[in-house]
Tab-separated table of C-alpha atoms and ligand atoms in Angstrom:
chain	number	residue	atom	x	y	z
A	1	UNK	CA	-22.962	-8.274	4.497
A	2	UNK	CA	-19.742	-8.674	6.449
A	3	UNK	CA	-18.399	-5.201	6.885
A	4	UNK	CA	-20.220	-2.685	8.953
A	5	UNK	CA	-17.900	0.266	9.094
A	6	UNK	CA	-15.258	0.061	6.400
A	7	UNK	CA	-17.726	0.812	3.654
A	8	UNK	CA	-18.070	4.442	2.829
A	9	UNK	CA	-21.855	4.541	2.579
A	10	UNK	CA	-21.908	8.298	2.076
A	11	UNK	CA	-20.754	7.682	-1.459
A	12	UNK	CA	-24.071	6.036	-2.232
A	13	UNK	CA	-26.251	8.132	0.037
A	14	UNK	CA	-26.502	11.801	0.979
A	15	UNK	CA	-23.103	13.508	0.975
A	16	UNK	CA	-21.955	14.684	4.346
A	17	UNK	CA	-19.616	17.659	4.673
A	18	UNK	CA	-16.264	16.919	3.021
A	19	UNK	CA	-13.493	16.971	5.608
A	20	UNK	CA	-9.902	17.916	4.838
A	21	UNK	CA	-7.381	15.077	4.930
A	22	UNK	CA	-5.690	16.435	8.090
A	23	UNK	CA	-8.995	16.232	9.942
A	24	UNK	CA	-9.618	12.717	8.625
A	25	UNK	CA	-6.196	11.602	9.911
A	26	UNK	CA	-7.182	12.661	13.401
A	27	UNK	CA	-10.910	12.027	13.503
A	28	UNK	CA	-11.767	9.801	10.522
A	29	UNK	CA	-13.268	6.338	10.811
A	30	UNK	CA	-14.733	6.657	14.283
A	31	UNK	CA	-17.333	9.045	15.644
A	32	UNK	CA	-18.219	8.181	19.236
A	33	UNK	CA	-21.805	8.612	20.308
A	34	UNK	CA	-22.933	10.200	23.557
A	35	UNK	CA	-20.876	8.833	26.463
A	36	UNK	CA	-18.760	6.478	24.331
A	37	UNK	CA	-14.959	6.168	24.449
A	38	UNK	CA	-13.161	9.083	22.784
A	39	UNK	CA	-10.344	6.858	21.543
A	40	UNK	CA	-11.060	3.831	19.334
A	41	UNK	CA	-11.969	0.916	21.642
A	42	UNK	CA	-9.881	-2.267	21.382
A	43	UNK	CA	-12.316	-5.134	20.833
A	44	UNK	CA	-9.970	-7.846	22.052
A	45	UNK	CA	-12.516	-10.557	21.368
A	46	UNK	CA	-12.298	-13.464	18.959
A	47	UNK	CA	-16.041	-13.856	18.757
A	48	UNK	CA	-19.362	-12.067	19.116
A	49	UNK	CA	-22.568	-13.090	20.835
A	50	UNK	CA	-26.027	-13.324	19.257
A	51	UNK	CA	-29.474	-13.868	20.765
A	52	UNK	CA	-30.694	-16.494	18.290
A	53	UNK	CA	-29.195	-18.936	15.802
A	54	UNK	CA	-31.310	-17.233	13.179
A	55	UNK	CA	-29.536	-13.914	13.786
A	56	UNK	CA	-26.258	-15.667	13.305
A	57	UNK	CA	-27.450	-17.559	10.233
A	58	UNK	CA	-28.220	-14.284	8.499
A	59	UNK	CA	-24.657	-13.149	9.146
A	60	UNK	CA	-23.253	-16.339	7.667
A	61	UNK	CA	-25.446	-15.893	4.606
A	62	UNK	CA	-24.004	-12.349	4.313
A	63	UNK	CA	-27.572	-11.064	4.573
A	64	UNK	CA	-27.116	-8.758	7.533
A	65	UNK	CA	-24.131	-6.691	8.629
A	66	UNK	CA	-22.216	-7.626	11.735
A	67	UNK	CA	-19.270	-9.399	13.257
A	68	UNK	CA	-19.055	-13.058	14.070
A	69	UNK	CA	-15.435	-14.113	14.181
A	70	UNK	CA	-12.319	-11.942	14.309
A	71	UNK	CA	-10.451	-13.949	11.673
A	72	UNK	CA	-12.812	-12.376	9.149
A	73	UNK	CA	-13.615	-9.091	10.757
A	74	UNK	CA	-13.139	-7.240	14.009
A	75	UNK	CA	-14.732	-3.899	14.943
A	76	UNK	CA	-11.415	-2.229	15.911
A	77	UNK	CA	-9.747	-3.277	12.644
A	78	UNK	CA	-12.845	-2.205	10.762
A	79	UNK	CA	-12.807	1.320	12.237
A	80	UNK	CA	-9.170	1.778	11.269
A	81	UNK	CA	-9.854	0.412	7.763
A	82	UNK	CA	-12.643	2.972	7.506
A	83	UNK	CA	-10.256	5.787	8.359
A	84	UNK	CA	-7.789	4.692	5.652
A	85	UNK	CA	-10.717	4.298	3.242
A	86	UNK	CA	-11.676	7.916	3.902
A	87	UNK	CA	-8.065	9.116	3.526
A	88	UNK	CA	-7.847	7.480	0.095
A	89	UNK	CA	-11.349	8.584	-0.933
A	90	UNK	CA	-12.382	4.958	-1.461
A	91	UNK	CA	-15.631	3.008	-1.225
A	92	UNK	CA	-14.531	0.075	0.937
A	93	UNK	CA	-11.389	-1.135	2.698
A	94	UNK	CA	-9.949	-3.955	4.755
A	95	UNK	CA	-6.885	-4.370	6.948
A	96	UNK	CA	-4.516	-7.307	6.553
A	97	UNK	CA	-1.753	-8.536	8.844
A	98	UNK	CA	1.006	-7.215	6.525
A	99	UNK	CA	1.644	-5.318	3.319
A	100	UNK	CA	2.622	-8.601	1.689
A	101	UNK	CA	-0.806	-10.026	2.513
A	102	UNK	CA	-2.483	-6.878	1.143
A	103	UNK	CA	-0.704	-7.147	-2.222
A	104	UNK	CA	-1.289	-10.899	-2.385
A	105	UNK	CA	-5.012	-10.503	-1.728
A	106	UNK	CA	-5.382	-7.518	-4.048
A	107	UNK	CA	-4.038	-9.581	-6.957
A	108	UNK	CA	-5.259	-13.075	-6.036
A	109	UNK	CA	-8.810	-11.787	-5.515
A	110	UNK	CA	-9.068	-11.407	-9.309
A	111	UNK	CA	-6.131	-13.339	-10.851
A	112	UNK	CA	-5.932	-17.093	-10.273
A	113	UNK	CA	-4.197	-20.082	-11.897
A	114	UNK	CA	-4.088	-19.571	-15.659
A	115	UNK	CA	-4.325	-15.796	-15.411
A	116	UNK	CA	-1.762	-13.120	-16.217
A	117	UNK	CA	-0.852	-9.814	-14.546
A	118	UNK	CA	1.322	-6.919	-15.723
A	119	UNK	CA	3.522	-5.300	-13.090
A	120	UNK	CA	5.983	-2.480	-13.028
A	121	UNK	CA	9.474	-3.976	-12.710
A	122	UNK	CA	10.581	-1.480	-10.052
A	123	UNK	CA	8.668	-2.770	-7.071
A	124	UNK	CA	9.472	-3.727	-3.492
A	125	UNK	CA	11.718	-6.824	-3.322
A	126	UNK	CA	9.187	-8.782	-1.263
A	127	UNK	CA	6.425	-8.046	-3.744
A	128	UNK	CA	8.676	-9.013	-6.651
A	129	UNK	CA	9.356	-12.349	-4.987
A	130	UNK	CA	5.656	-12.870	-4.236
A	131	UNK	CA	4.784	-12.273	-7.894
A	132	UNK	CA	7.739	-13.784	-9.752
A	133	UNK	CA	8.228	-16.870	-7.576
A	134	UNK	CA	5.368	-17.717	-5.225
A	135	UNK	CA	2.381	-16.645	-7.288
A	136	UNK	CA	4.003	-18.049	-10.389
A	137	UNK	CA	4.107	-21.369	-8.551
A	138	UNK	CA	0.371	-20.913	-7.991
A	139	UNK	CA	-0.141	-20.577	-11.744
A	140	UNK	CA	-0.358	-16.782	-12.099
A	141	UNK	CA	2.032	-15.422	-14.741
A	142	UNK	CA	3.536	-11.943	-14.450
A	143	UNK	CA	5.060	-9.723	-17.110
A	144	UNK	CA	7.314	-7.019	-15.690
A	145	UNK	CA	7.534	-3.758	-17.588
A	146	UNK	CA	9.637	-0.688	-16.918
A	147	UNK	CA	7.585	2.074	-15.279
A	148	UNK	CA	9.095	4.325	-17.962
A	149	UNK	CA	7.900	2.129	-20.845
A	150	UNK	CA	6.115	3.717	-23.762
A	151	UNK	CA	2.368	3.309	-24.274
A	152	UNK	CA	3.186	0.878	-27.110
A	153	UNK	CA	5.457	-1.260	-24.937
A	154	UNK	CA	2.794	-1.367	-22.247
A	155	UNK	CA	0.174	-2.287	-24.829
A	156	UNK	CA	2.322	-5.166	-26.075
A	157	UNK	CA	2.432	-6.726	-22.586
A	158	UNK	CA	-1.314	-7.441	-22.516
A	159	UNK	CA	-2.634	-10.943	-23.186
A	160	UNK	CA	-6.207	-12.211	-23.494
A	161	UNK	CA	-5.929	-13.597	-19.931
A	162	UNK	CA	-4.492	-10.415	-18.347
A	163	UNK	CA	-6.538	-9.576	-15.230
A	164	UNK	CA	-4.772	-6.620	-13.615
A	165	UNK	CA	-1.970	-4.075	-13.850
A	166	UNK	CA	0.179	-3.323	-10.794
A	167	UNK	CA	2.673	-0.628	-9.798
A	168	UNK	CA	3.969	1.435	-6.860
A	169	UNK	CA	3.287	5.179	-6.684
A	170	UNK	CA	6.900	5.672	-5.577
A	171	UNK	CA	8.868	2.447	-5.895
A	172	UNK	CA	10.716	1.038	-2.875
A	173	UNK	CA	13.686	1.378	-3.087
A	174	UNK	CA	14.176	2.458	-6.726
A	175	UNK	CA	12.223	5.728	-6.183
A	176	UNK	CA	10.753	5.653	-9.663
A	177	UNK	CA	7.420	7.471	-9.937
A	178	UNK	CA	4.548	5.649	-11.619
A	179	UNK	CA	2.740	7.528	-14.368
A	180	UNK	CA	-0.591	6.490	-12.893
A	181	UNK	CA	-2.686	7.959	-15.721
A	182	UNK	CA	-0.663	6.120	-18.378
A	183	UNK	CA	-0.992	2.782	-16.571
A	184	UNK	CA	-4.682	3.351	-15.749
A	185	UNK	CA	-5.524	4.200	-19.371
A	186	UNK	CA	-3.820	1.032	-20.631
A	187	UNK	CA	-5.496	-1.136	-17.985
A	188	UNK	CA	-8.940	0.292	-18.655
A	189	UNK	CA	-8.632	-0.027	-22.421
A	190	UNK	CA	-8.202	-3.774	-21.777
A	191	UNK	CA	-11.055	-3.946	-19.254
A	192	UNK	CA	-8.891	-4.627	-16.197
A	193	UNK	CA	-8.199	-2.608	-13.021
A	194	UNK	CA	-5.020	-0.796	-12.018
A	195	UNK	CA	-3.754	-1.722	-8.548
A	196	UNK	CA	-1.378	0.815	-6.987
A	197	UNK	CA	0.754	0.232	-3.903
A	198	UNK	CA	0.655	3.687	-2.325
A	199	UNK	CA	2.862	2.868	0.678
A	200	UNK	CA	5.591	5.473	0.131
A	201	UNK	CA	3.466	8.435	-0.929
A	202	UNK	CA	0.615	7.791	1.535
A	203	UNK	CA	-2.730	9.470	0.804
A	204	UNK	CA	-1.270	12.654	2.301
A	205	UNK	CA	0.921	13.138	-0.766
A	206	UNK	CA	-0.980	11.208	-3.446
A	207	UNK	CA	-4.463	9.820	-3.862
A	208	UNK	CA	-4.128	7.375	-6.784
A	209	UNK	CA	-7.920	7.142	-7.243
A	210	UNK	CA	-7.903	10.791	-8.371
A	211	UNK	CA	-5.736	9.715	-11.334
A	212	UNK	CA	-7.644	6.590	-12.373
A	213	UNK	CA	-6.251	3.817	-10.149
A	214	UNK	CA	-8.968	1.370	-9.092
A	215	UNK	CA	-7.497	-0.370	-6.061
A	216	UNK	CA	-4.879	0.903	-3.621
A	217	UNK	CA	-2.755	-1.182	-1.274
A	218	UNK	CA	-0.562	-0.209	1.656
A	219	UNK	CA	2.088	-1.627	3.852
A	220	UNK	CA	0.829	0.234	6.916
A	221	UNK	CA	4.060	-0.915	8.568
A	222	UNK	CA	5.701	2.120	6.976
A	223	UNK	CA	4.554	5.752	7.289
A	224	UNK	CA	1.016	4.977	8.421
A	225	UNK	CA	2.212	3.326	11.621
A	226	UNK	CA	5.378	5.376	11.374
A	227	UNK	CA	6.887	4.299	14.688
A	228	UNK	CA	8.258	0.869	13.820
A	229	UNK	CA	5.638	-0.708	16.077
A	230	UNK	CA	3.187	-2.833	14.106
A	231	UNK	CA	3.394	-4.774	10.838
A	232	UNK	CA	0.215	-4.371	8.836
A	233	UNK	CA	-1.429	-3.824	5.478
A	234	UNK	CA	-4.541	-2.387	3.929
A	235	UNK	CA	-6.528	-2.711	0.687
A	236	UNK	CA	-8.818	0.103	-0.423
A	237	UNK	CA	-11.216	-0.212	-3.335
A	238	UNK	CA	-12.313	2.937	-5.152
A	239	UNK	CA	-15.558	1.223	-6.128
A	240	UNK	CA	-15.080	2.692	-9.601
A	241	UNK	CA	-14.257	-0.438	-11.573
A	242	UNK	CA	-17.338	-2.002	-13.144
A	243	UNK	CA	-16.770	-5.751	-12.766
A	244	UNK	CA	-20.079	-6.706	-14.361
A	245	UNK	CA	-19.133	-4.866	-17.552
A	246	UNK	CA	-16.222	-7.313	-17.855
A	247	UNK	CA	-17.982	-10.296	-16.302
A	248	UNK	CA	-16.223	-12.845	-18.535
A	249	UNK	CA	-12.841	-11.746	-17.169
A	250	UNK	CA	-13.862	-11.778	-13.506
A	251	UNK	CA	-15.971	-14.877	-12.830
A	252	UNK	CA	-14.949	-14.789	-9.151
A	253	UNK	CA	-16.862	-11.537	-8.717
A	254	UNK	CA	-19.548	-11.967	-11.358
A	255	UNK	CA	-20.529	-15.672	-11.102
A	256	UNK	CA	-22.095	-17.443	-8.098
A	257	UNK	CA	-19.680	-18.320	-5.258
A	258	UNK	CA	-20.539	-21.907	-4.390
A	259	UNK	CA	-18.573	-21.594	-1.142
A	260	UNK	CA	-20.994	-18.846	-0.094
A	261	UNK	CA	-24.439	-20.127	-1.036
A	262	UNK	CA	-24.220	-18.988	-4.641
A	263	UNK	CA	-23.722	-15.321	-3.822
A	264	UNK	CA	-22.713	-13.056	-6.748
A	265	UNK	CA	-20.478	-10.437	-5.144
A	266	UNK	CA	-20.661	-7.808	-7.883
A	267	UNK	CA	-24.473	-7.930	-7.900
A	268	UNK	CA	-24.997	-8.124	-4.162
A	269	UNK	CA	-22.385	-5.658	-2.945
A	270	UNK	CA	-21.873	-3.141	-5.763
A	271	UNK	CA	-18.982	-0.835	-4.930
A	272	UNK	CA	-17.979	-3.020	-1.987
A	273	UNK	CA	-17.828	-6.262	-4.002
A	274	UNK	CA	-14.046	-6.536	-4.225
A	275	UNK	CA	-13.507	-6.057	-0.484
A	276	UNK	CA	-16.448	-8.274	0.474
A	277	UNK	CA	-15.087	-11.101	-1.658
A	278	UNK	CA	-11.543	-10.691	-0.330
A	279	UNK	CA	-12.925	-10.848	3.218
A	280	UNK	CA	-15.480	-13.621	2.732
A	281	UNK	CA	-13.176	-15.918	0.733
A	282	UNK	CA	-9.534	-14.982	1.159
A	283	UNK	CA	-9.541	-13.831	4.775
A	284	UNK	CA	-11.749	-16.790	5.667
A	285	UNK	CA	-9.320	-19.236	4.035
A	286	UNK	CA	-5.900	-17.630	4.577
A	287	UNK	CA	-6.563	-15.856	7.885
A	288	UNK	CA	-3.949	-13.114	7.547
A	289	UNK	CA	-5.867	-10.946	9.954
A	290	UNK	CA	-4.316	-8.172	12.042
A	291	UNK	CA	-4.793	-8.182	15.797
A	292	UNK	CA	-7.137	-5.504	17.165
A	293	UNK	CA	-4.238	-4.204	19.215
A	294	UNK	CA	-2.060	-3.766	16.105
A	295	UNK	CA	-4.920	-1.905	14.456
A	296	UNK	CA	-5.153	0.348	17.509
A	297	UNK	CA	-1.412	1.125	17.281
A	298	UNK	CA	-1.788	1.788	13.559
A	299	UNK	CA	-4.527	4.275	14.344
A	300	UNK	CA	-2.267	6.159	16.766
A	301	UNK	CA	0.175	6.524	13.875
A	302	UNK	CA	-2.522	7.681	11.479
A	303	UNK	CA	-3.483	10.482	13.875
A	304	UNK	CA	-0.180	12.253	13.131
A	305	UNK	CA	0.435	11.015	9.560
A	306	UNK	CA	-0.126	14.427	7.979
A	307	UNK	CA	2.235	16.168	10.419
A	308	UNK	CA	4.957	13.534	10.085
A	309	UNK	CA	4.828	13.333	6.280
A	310	UNK	CA	5.488	17.044	6.013
A	311	UNK	CA	8.601	16.726	8.193
A	312	UNK	CA	9.812	13.504	6.509
A	313	UNK	CA	9.613	15.287	3.143
A	314	UNK	CA	11.294	18.499	4.335
A	315	UNK	CA	14.169	16.551	5.934
A	316	UNK	CA	14.622	14.319	2.895
A	317	UNK	CA	14.742	17.281	0.525
A	318	UNK	CA	17.373	19.015	2.694
A	319	UNK	CA	19.418	15.797	2.818
A	320	UNK	CA	19.081	15.213	-0.942
A	321	UNK	CA	20.300	18.758	-1.687
A	322	UNK	CA	23.261	18.290	0.649
A	323	UNK	CA	24.235	14.945	-0.931
A	324	UNK	CA	23.897	16.357	-4.433
A	325	UNK	CA	26.547	18.954	-3.605
A	326	UNK	CA	28.984	16.502	-1.947
A	327	UNK	CA	32.080	15.376	-3.924
A	328	UNK	CA	31.999	11.788	-2.528
A	329	UNK	CA	28.500	11.231	-3.850
A	330	UNK	CA	28.195	9.831	-7.389
A	331	UNK	CA	24.487	10.422	-7.837
A	332	UNK	CA	21.346	11.193	-5.851
A	333	UNK	CA	17.859	9.936	-6.514
A	334	UNK	CA	14.962	11.741	-4.881
A	335	UNK	CA	11.839	12.520	-6.903
A	336	UNK	CA	11.311	15.927	-5.241
A	337	UNK	CA	14.880	17.050	-6.003
A	338	UNK	CA	15.178	19.569	-8.816
A	339	UNK	CA	16.675	17.845	-11.838
A	340	UNK	CA	15.659	14.318	-10.747
A	341	UNK	CA	14.514	12.068	-13.581
A	342	UNK	CA	11.073	11.845	-11.947
A	343	UNK	CA	10.810	15.478	-10.824
A	344	UNK	CA	8.081	16.404	-13.317
A	345	UNK	CA	6.006	13.284	-12.646
A	346	UNK	CA	6.412	13.831	-8.904
A	347	UNK	CA	5.261	17.425	-9.250
A	348	UNK	CA	2.182	16.278	-11.148
A	349	UNK	CA	1.167	13.416	-8.859
A	350	UNK	CA	2.645	14.622	-5.552
A	351	UNK	CA	2.809	18.423	-5.509
A	352	UNK	CA	3.043	18.526	-1.683
A	353	UNK	CA	6.100	16.247	-1.546
A	354	UNK	CA	6.975	12.596	-2.094
A	355	UNK	CA	8.440	10.674	0.830
A	356	UNK	CA	11.345	10.565	3.279
A	357	UNK	CA	13.424	8.053	1.347
A	358	UNK	CA	16.501	9.183	-0.589
A	359	UNK	CA	18.815	6.865	-2.546
A	360	UNK	CA	22.330	7.714	-3.565
A	361	UNK	CA	25.520	6.149	-4.836
A	362	UNK	CA	28.720	6.437	-2.824
A	363	UNK	CA	31.762	7.024	-5.033
A	364	UNK	CA	33.902	3.892	-4.884
A	365	UNK	CA	31.046	1.402	-5.255
A	366	UNK	CA	30.028	-1.462	-2.987
A	367	UNK	CA	32.963	-1.371	-0.541
A	368	UNK	CA	32.863	2.413	-0.130
A	369	UNK	CA	29.115	2.200	0.500
A	370	UNK	CA	29.624	-0.420	3.201
A	371	UNK	CA	32.427	1.591	4.862
A	372	UNK	CA	30.275	4.725	4.814
A	373	UNK	CA	27.376	2.967	6.523
A	374	UNK	CA	29.601	1.846	9.420
A	375	UNK	CA	30.387	5.490	10.272
A	376	UNK	CA	26.791	6.634	10.634
A	377	UNK	CA	25.439	7.435	14.092
A	378	UNK	CA	22.038	9.085	13.765
A	379	UNK	CA	21.047	6.818	10.861
A	380	UNK	CA	20.748	3.209	12.069
A	381	UNK	CA	21.220	0.189	9.778
A	382	UNK	CA	17.792	-1.429	9.476
A	383	UNK	CA	15.650	-3.386	7.023
A	384	UNK	CA	13.057	-0.724	7.476
A	385	UNK	CA	11.972	2.593	6.070
A	386	UNK	CA	9.391	5.227	6.814
A	387	UNK	CA	10.003	5.312	10.533
A	388	UNK	CA	10.119	8.426	12.738
A	389	UNK	CA	13.752	7.384	13.387
A	390	UNK	CA	16.208	7.747	10.520
A	391	UNK	CA	17.690	4.557	9.140
A	392	UNK	CA	19.704	3.296	6.194
A	393	UNK	CA	20.197	0.160	4.144
A	394	UNK	CA	22.409	-1.364	1.466
A	395	UNK	CA	19.786	-3.287	-0.584
A	396	UNK	CA	22.210	-5.302	-2.769
A	397	UNK	CA	23.557	-7.094	0.308
A	398	UNK	CA	20.262	-7.364	2.222
A	399	UNK	CA	16.662	-6.992	1.003
A	400	UNK	CA	17.462	-7.643	-2.656
A	401	UNK	CA	20.122	-10.315	-2.231
A	402	UNK	CA	17.880	-12.997	-3.827
A	403	UNK	CA	18.080	-11.118	-7.141
A	404	UNK	CA	20.789	-11.669	-9.727
A	405	UNK	CA	22.649	-8.696	-11.252
A	406	UNK	CA	20.291	-8.448	-14.220
A	407	UNK	CA	17.214	-8.424	-11.987
A	408	UNK	CA	18.882	-5.904	-9.661
A	409	UNK	CA	19.451	-3.587	-12.586
A	410	UNK	CA	15.873	-4.014	-13.830
A	411	UNK	CA	14.666	-3.176	-10.317
A	412	UNK	CA	16.847	-0.063	-10.341
A	413	UNK	CA	19.098	-1.154	-7.450
A	414	UNK	CA	22.823	-0.967	-8.227
A	415	UNK	CA	25.493	-2.441	-5.890
A	416	UNK	CA	26.656	1.056	-4.808
A	417	UNK	CA	23.159	2.191	-3.848
A	418	UNK	CA	22.508	3.288	-0.267
A	419	UNK	CA	18.936	3.909	0.757
A	420	UNK	CA	18.350	6.513	3.454
A	421	UNK	CA	15.058	6.816	5.241
A	422	UNK	CA	14.948	10.295	6.706
A	423	UNK	CA	13.031	10.429	9.948
A	424	UNK	CA	11.506	13.397	11.701
A	425	UNK	CA	14.590	14.425	13.716
A	426	UNK	CA	16.457	17.690	13.129
A	427	UNK	CA	17.570	18.079	9.496
A	428	UNK	CA	20.776	19.668	10.794
A	429	UNK	CA	21.680	16.527	12.788
A	430	UNK	CA	20.885	14.275	9.829
A	431	UNK	CA	23.136	16.286	7.530
A	432	UNK	CA	26.047	16.459	10.013
A	433	UNK	CA	25.859	12.689	10.471
A	434	UNK	CA	26.098	12.128	6.708
A	435	UNK	CA	28.831	14.773	6.361
A	436	UNK	CA	31.131	13.175	8.972
A	437	UNK	CA	30.637	9.705	7.465
A	438	UNK	CA	31.317	10.905	3.913
A	439	UNK	CA	34.326	13.011	4.918
A	440	UNK	CA	36.077	10.275	6.898
B	1	PLP	C1	7.318	-2.859	2.976
B	1	PLP	C2	6.558	-2.844	1.741
B	1	PLP	C3	5.675	-3.880	1.405
B	1	PLP	C4	5.512	-5.103	2.277
B	1	PLP	O1	4.888	-4.754	3.472
B	1	PLP	P1	5.068	-5.555	4.851
B	1	PLP	O2	4.186	-4.792	5.769
B	1	PLP	O3	6.496	-5.540	5.220
B	1	PLP	O4	4.555	-6.946	4.599
B	1	PLP	C5	4.959	-3.767	0.239
B	1	PLP	N1	5.107	-2.705	-0.579
B	1	PLP	C6	5.949	-1.699	-0.290
B	1	PLP	C7	6.069	-0.547	-1.230
B	1	PLP	C8	6.703	-1.728	0.872
B	1	PLP	O5	7.546	-0.716	1.140
């Protein structure tokens, strides 16, 4: 067994006292023993020492738990993965070096050349490119469906070789809200898992497993780090999907892995099978591993995630209400704003709040949007969101510029759209900054 800490063994054994999510943000993942470091130690070591070759052999055969090489697994990264696993209420988790790597692994772990995946069309531009261009080149076909599609339309997208369904809890930057139960029901009726990118909501505002999602991914670069310090990603498996029940669809998990001495992941590792396979095969071969130091920084962010999310959401709601009332604003999109198209879905899936990102259209289109952005002072122009510092972006001329007009529209990103990421500064300062830029 590779992972020591990022597997939530309590789920299989005696239940310990359930902790609230705020406590898990601060103390989850790591419980120091007598005399040990209070803060998570940084194991800045590529390798680990063993007394005998036999000890090491057992590790390589995945027979015993332990660390042998930091490309696959490092204790610091593992402790932080465990914390995120606990926040999501999952069974096992792993960190990756980026959100892109997390989404790639989450899909490629079960869908390979000749397979098909259904994805919501309103997803992060980088993920869209990964799916529609790069993974297509690798032989994996994607069908993109509107997150608002009917159950019948969703049904019609399935093929015999469909292996997964994918969507974002709150889409970046379209701010559509995924009807997780609708997508989970469709996926499960076809014997495949639902993968949800929960980056924008974070487990503070939504726990997709509670609504039937099977696997959750994160770009930890966003709210989890929250300080614009470390790029990273995470995959959490709920452990709920029964791979062996659909063994014909998932040979990678249910048939012997010849590159690992004929191991059958789903039989050997149960609820941890998905993460064990992604570590043993994909991390071994692709090596998109985070540094222990990046994991340590991520953990500092996680310690205040619950406090920051509350402020991000309060600031964004105040900003959205202000924009809605401003004559130079054509429209505002924010799922927690009364009257928003996704207000009801947001209330159902994220009753505490959604995220700090607000999109809106400046009257006058593309050129007016660009002129407006130049006047901002507190909001900085950045290809980033979900930072403690407020920032803004014009997606049509930056992150989404590889898309043609039709694809832009399908992704819900018009040319007049400005995306604001409201930080945790004073709401009053954020609103005055927007007011002076809109008025001038
Ligand atoms: C940023 C982002 C990603 C990609 O993550 P990186 O850490 O930048 O690789 C994936 N999904 C969503 C929703 C994102 O916002």
